[in-house]
């Protein structure tokens, strides 16, 4: 039986897979994308109903196509983001097969290329790009055991407030997901406890420009590695309700009970670290530092942007900062749900090649793995802060396509003598 052969196989038909396809096409490189579900599936089925993009539509898109139903300064609802990538696949005539899962990849023995077992048969590929996402497997730290009467879910399984049993909710993790979900639950009339760890919280906008613009002109999307000791600092931003700055002091003023990092659980009681005030102060310092850098940029470039002195007002410490709650008896507090907004891990179990360290992390340089012919795309911090976002993955894909194209040229080279002998 003949086996299908593909020059470059892209696994995953999300934004990363499509960006890769566009750049490979531009380089004239033959390729195929396999997607186990549908294009940009995670935007449809692994995110909550009211989610909108964190960045405005002029920024959170690929360069050659605008959103058709969302204004450039608006925040695209998640279904529009998914529809955008479906339209994008058509726009670039991406060679994609949906409903095909890659089950296992092995390196060929004593010859280049890879044997790829899929749910619809075997494919041989010279190169393989793993574009299966930066956020693959939800992570729930083993802190609180299963408790009767308490629903525990990860943020990727949260849809809307009505899905949860009546009662108070403890949301653990105050990055963009945790904060937006906690805010939505508070607005739906729930009693909400939000466990806040270290975070950055840039201003949604300042002096007439969205923070995505400021991070761009200040070179912060291009920062190549998280500062040492700051690897676990999450970023808290929101495009909800037209976009607003995440401000924990204001959330506390609206009735949200803020607590420090969740540390342990014993006899029905959750214990929190006494770090809430410090985390909020550090977040404020990060916020103010962006304003300072923005002001310096404006004066250095002589820009006539409107002044915004009110942006520097920091509300007084709420009671939960000055007199922090360090433990919470879940049943006494009426908590019936816990939402873990605690991030994701990578999962490359299907990729049986020598491209991982002992902890299962990809070994690579800018996405080019230690196993020749294997590439990664869309990893957090793959080349820079922006790598796992819509904006950044497009640029990383360009680099990989260029590398794949150059390698093919080398491998196709034959000396004159070899060519003559072959004729
Ligand atoms: C809640 C949330 C909000 C976000 N908001 C924004 C935002 O506003 N702006 C922004 O720029 N970024 C945002 N991101 C970050 C990032 O843009 C998304 O995570 C995005 O989905 C990543 O795209 P991707 O193509 O790299 O991976 P994914 O979207 O995860 O796509 C990978 C695809 O691979 C497929 N796949 C996996 N394994 C296999 C296999 N073995 N065989 C075949 N197919 C497979 C999956 O079905 C999936 O469709 C957000 C992330 C989250 C979690």
Short mmCIF file of C-alpha atoms and ligand atoms in Angstrom, two decimals, residues 10-18 34-43 46-48 51-56 59-61 75-76 81 85 97 99-104 131-136 155-156 176-177 180 221 237 344 347 350 377-379 386-393, ligand 1:
data_model
loop_
_atom_site.label_atom_id
_atom_site.label_comp_id
_atom_site.label_asym_id
_atom_site.label_seq_id
_atom_site.Cartn_x
_atom_site.Cartn_y
_atom_site.Cartn_z
CA UNK A 10 1.80 21.04 10.27
CA UNK A 11 -0.01 19.54 13.26
CA UNK A 12 -2.76 21.86 14.52
CA UNK A 13 -5.07 24.20 12.64
CA UNK A 14 -5.20 27.12 15.06
CA UNK A 15 -3.62 30.51 14.44
CA UNK A 16 -0.11 29.02 14.63
CA UNK A 17 -0.81 26.34 12.01
CA UNK A 18 -2.35 28.91 9.67
CA UNK A 34 -3.86 18.31 10.02
CA UNK A 35 -6.40 19.51 12.60
CA UNK A 36 -8.16 16.99 14.82
CA UNK A 37 -11.31 19.08 15.22
CA UNK A 38 -12.09 22.32 13.36
CA UNK A 39 -10.05 25.43 12.54
CA UNK A 40 -9.31 27.47 15.69
CA UNK A 41 -11.38 25.01 17.72
CA UNK A 42 -10.02 26.11 21.09
CA UNK A 43 -11.48 29.59 20.59
CA UNK A 46 -12.40 25.79 25.43
CA UNK A 47 -13.27 29.37 26.42
CA UNK A 48 -16.11 31.01 28.27
CA UNK A 51 -14.83 36.09 26.27
CA UNK A 52 -13.58 38.78 23.90
CA UNK A 53 -10.02 39.17 22.64
CA UNK A 54 -7.67 40.87 25.07
CA UNK A 55 -6.33 43.12 22.33
CA UNK A 56 -8.26 45.36 19.90
CA UNK A 59 -3.76 44.43 16.65
CA UNK A 60 -4.97 40.90 17.42
CA UNK A 61 -5.04 39.73 13.81
CA UNK A 75 -12.50 43.67 20.99
CA UNK A 76 -13.58 40.66 18.95
CA UNK A 81 -11.95 35.29 16.44
CA UNK A 85 -9.30 32.22 11.32
CA UNK A 97 -7.64 18.56 6.59
CA UNK A 99 -11.07 15.86 11.68
CA UNK A 100 -7.68 14.14 11.43
CA UNK A 101 -5.75 13.59 14.64
CA UNK A 102 -2.03 12.92 14.74
CA UNK A 103 -1.63 9.97 17.09
CA UNK A 104 2.11 9.27 16.98
CA UNK A 131 1.52 23.86 16.24
CA UNK A 132 -0.72 22.33 18.88
CA UNK A 133 -0.93 25.38 21.09
CA UNK A 134 0.73 27.07 24.05
CA UNK A 135 -2.13 26.09 26.36
CA UNK A 136 -2.80 22.38 25.90
CA UNK A 155 -11.07 28.07 33.76
CA UNK A 156 -11.10 26.29 30.39
CA UNK A 176 -6.60 37.73 32.61
CA UNK A 177 -8.83 34.63 32.79
CA UNK A 180 -12.41 38.37 34.04
CA UNK A 221 6.28 42.45 23.10
CA UNK A 237 -5.84 42.64 31.18
CA UNK A 344 -1.86 25.22 31.29
CA UNK A 347 1.56 17.90 26.17
CA UNK A 350 2.29 11.93 20.55
CA UNK A 377 5.44 26.99 16.94
CA UNK A 378 3.29 29.02 19.33
CA UNK A 379 5.17 28.15 22.52
CA UNK A 386 4.46 37.94 22.01
CA UNK A 387 5.15 34.38 20.76
CA UNK A 388 2.00 32.71 22.08
CA UNK A 389 -0.26 35.55 20.95
CA UNK A 390 -1.89 36.16 17.58
CA UNK A 391 0.43 39.01 16.79
CA UNK A 392 3.65 37.21 17.69
CA UNK A 393 3.08 33.75 16.26
C1 LIG B 1 -8.64 32.41 27.66
C2 LIG B 1 -7.62 32.79 26.63
C3 LIG B 1 -7.75 34.01 25.98
C4 LIG B 1 -6.80 34.39 25.03
N1 LIG B 1 -6.95 35.61 24.43
C5 LIG B 1 -6.02 36.01 23.54
C6 LIG B 1 -6.16 37.28 22.88
O1 LIG B 1 -7.09 38.01 23.12
N2 LIG B 1 -5.20 37.66 22.00
C7 LIG B 1 -4.14 36.85 21.70
O2 LIG B 1 -3.30 37.23 20.87
N3 LIG B 1 -3.99 35.66 22.31
C8 LIG B 1 -4.90 35.22 23.21
N4 LIG B 1 -4.75 34.00 23.81
C9 LIG B 1 -3.50 33.25 23.56
C10 LIG B 1 -3.48 32.51 22.21
O3 LIG B 1 -3.78 33.40 21.17
C11 LIG B 1 -4.45 31.35 22.15
O4 LIG B 1 -4.12 30.44 23.17
C12 LIG B 1 -4.48 30.61 20.80
O5 LIG B 1 -5.53 29.68 20.80
C13 LIG B 1 -3.18 29.88 20.47
O6 LIG B 1 -3.24 29.46 19.13
P1 LIG B 1 -2.43 28.19 18.59
O7 LIG B 1 -2.77 28.01 17.18
O8 LIG B 1 -0.99 28.34 18.96
O9 LIG B 1 -2.99 27.00 19.47
P2 LIG B 1 -4.48 26.43 19.59
O10 LIG B 1 -5.49 27.47 19.38
O11 LIG B 1 -4.49 25.68 20.86
O12 LIG B 1 -4.55 25.44 18.34
C14 LIG B 1 -3.91 24.20 18.31
C15 LIG B 1 -4.76 23.26 17.50
O13 LIG B 1 -4.09 22.01 17.44
C16 LIG B 1 -5.06 20.99 17.42
N5 LIG B 1 -4.38 19.75 17.83
C17 LIG B 1 -3.82 19.49 19.04
N6 LIG B 1 -3.27 18.25 19.05
C18 LIG B 1 -3.48 17.73 17.83
C19 LIG B 1 -3.14 16.48 17.22
N7 LIG B 1 -2.47 15.54 17.90
N8 LIG B 1 -3.52 16.26 15.93
C20 LIG B 1 -4.18 17.23 15.22
N9 LIG B 1 -4.55 18.42 15.76
C21 LIG B 1 -4.19 18.67 17.04
C22 LIG B 1 -6.11 21.49 18.40
O14 LIG B 1 -7.37 20.88 18.14
C23 LIG B 1 -6.13 22.99 18.12
O15 LIG B 1 -7.14 23.39 17.21
C24 LIG B 1 -5.70 33.56 24.74
C25 LIG B 1 -5.58 32.33 25.39
C26 LIG B 1 -6.54 31.94 26.33
C27 LIG B 1 -6.39 30.61 27.02
#
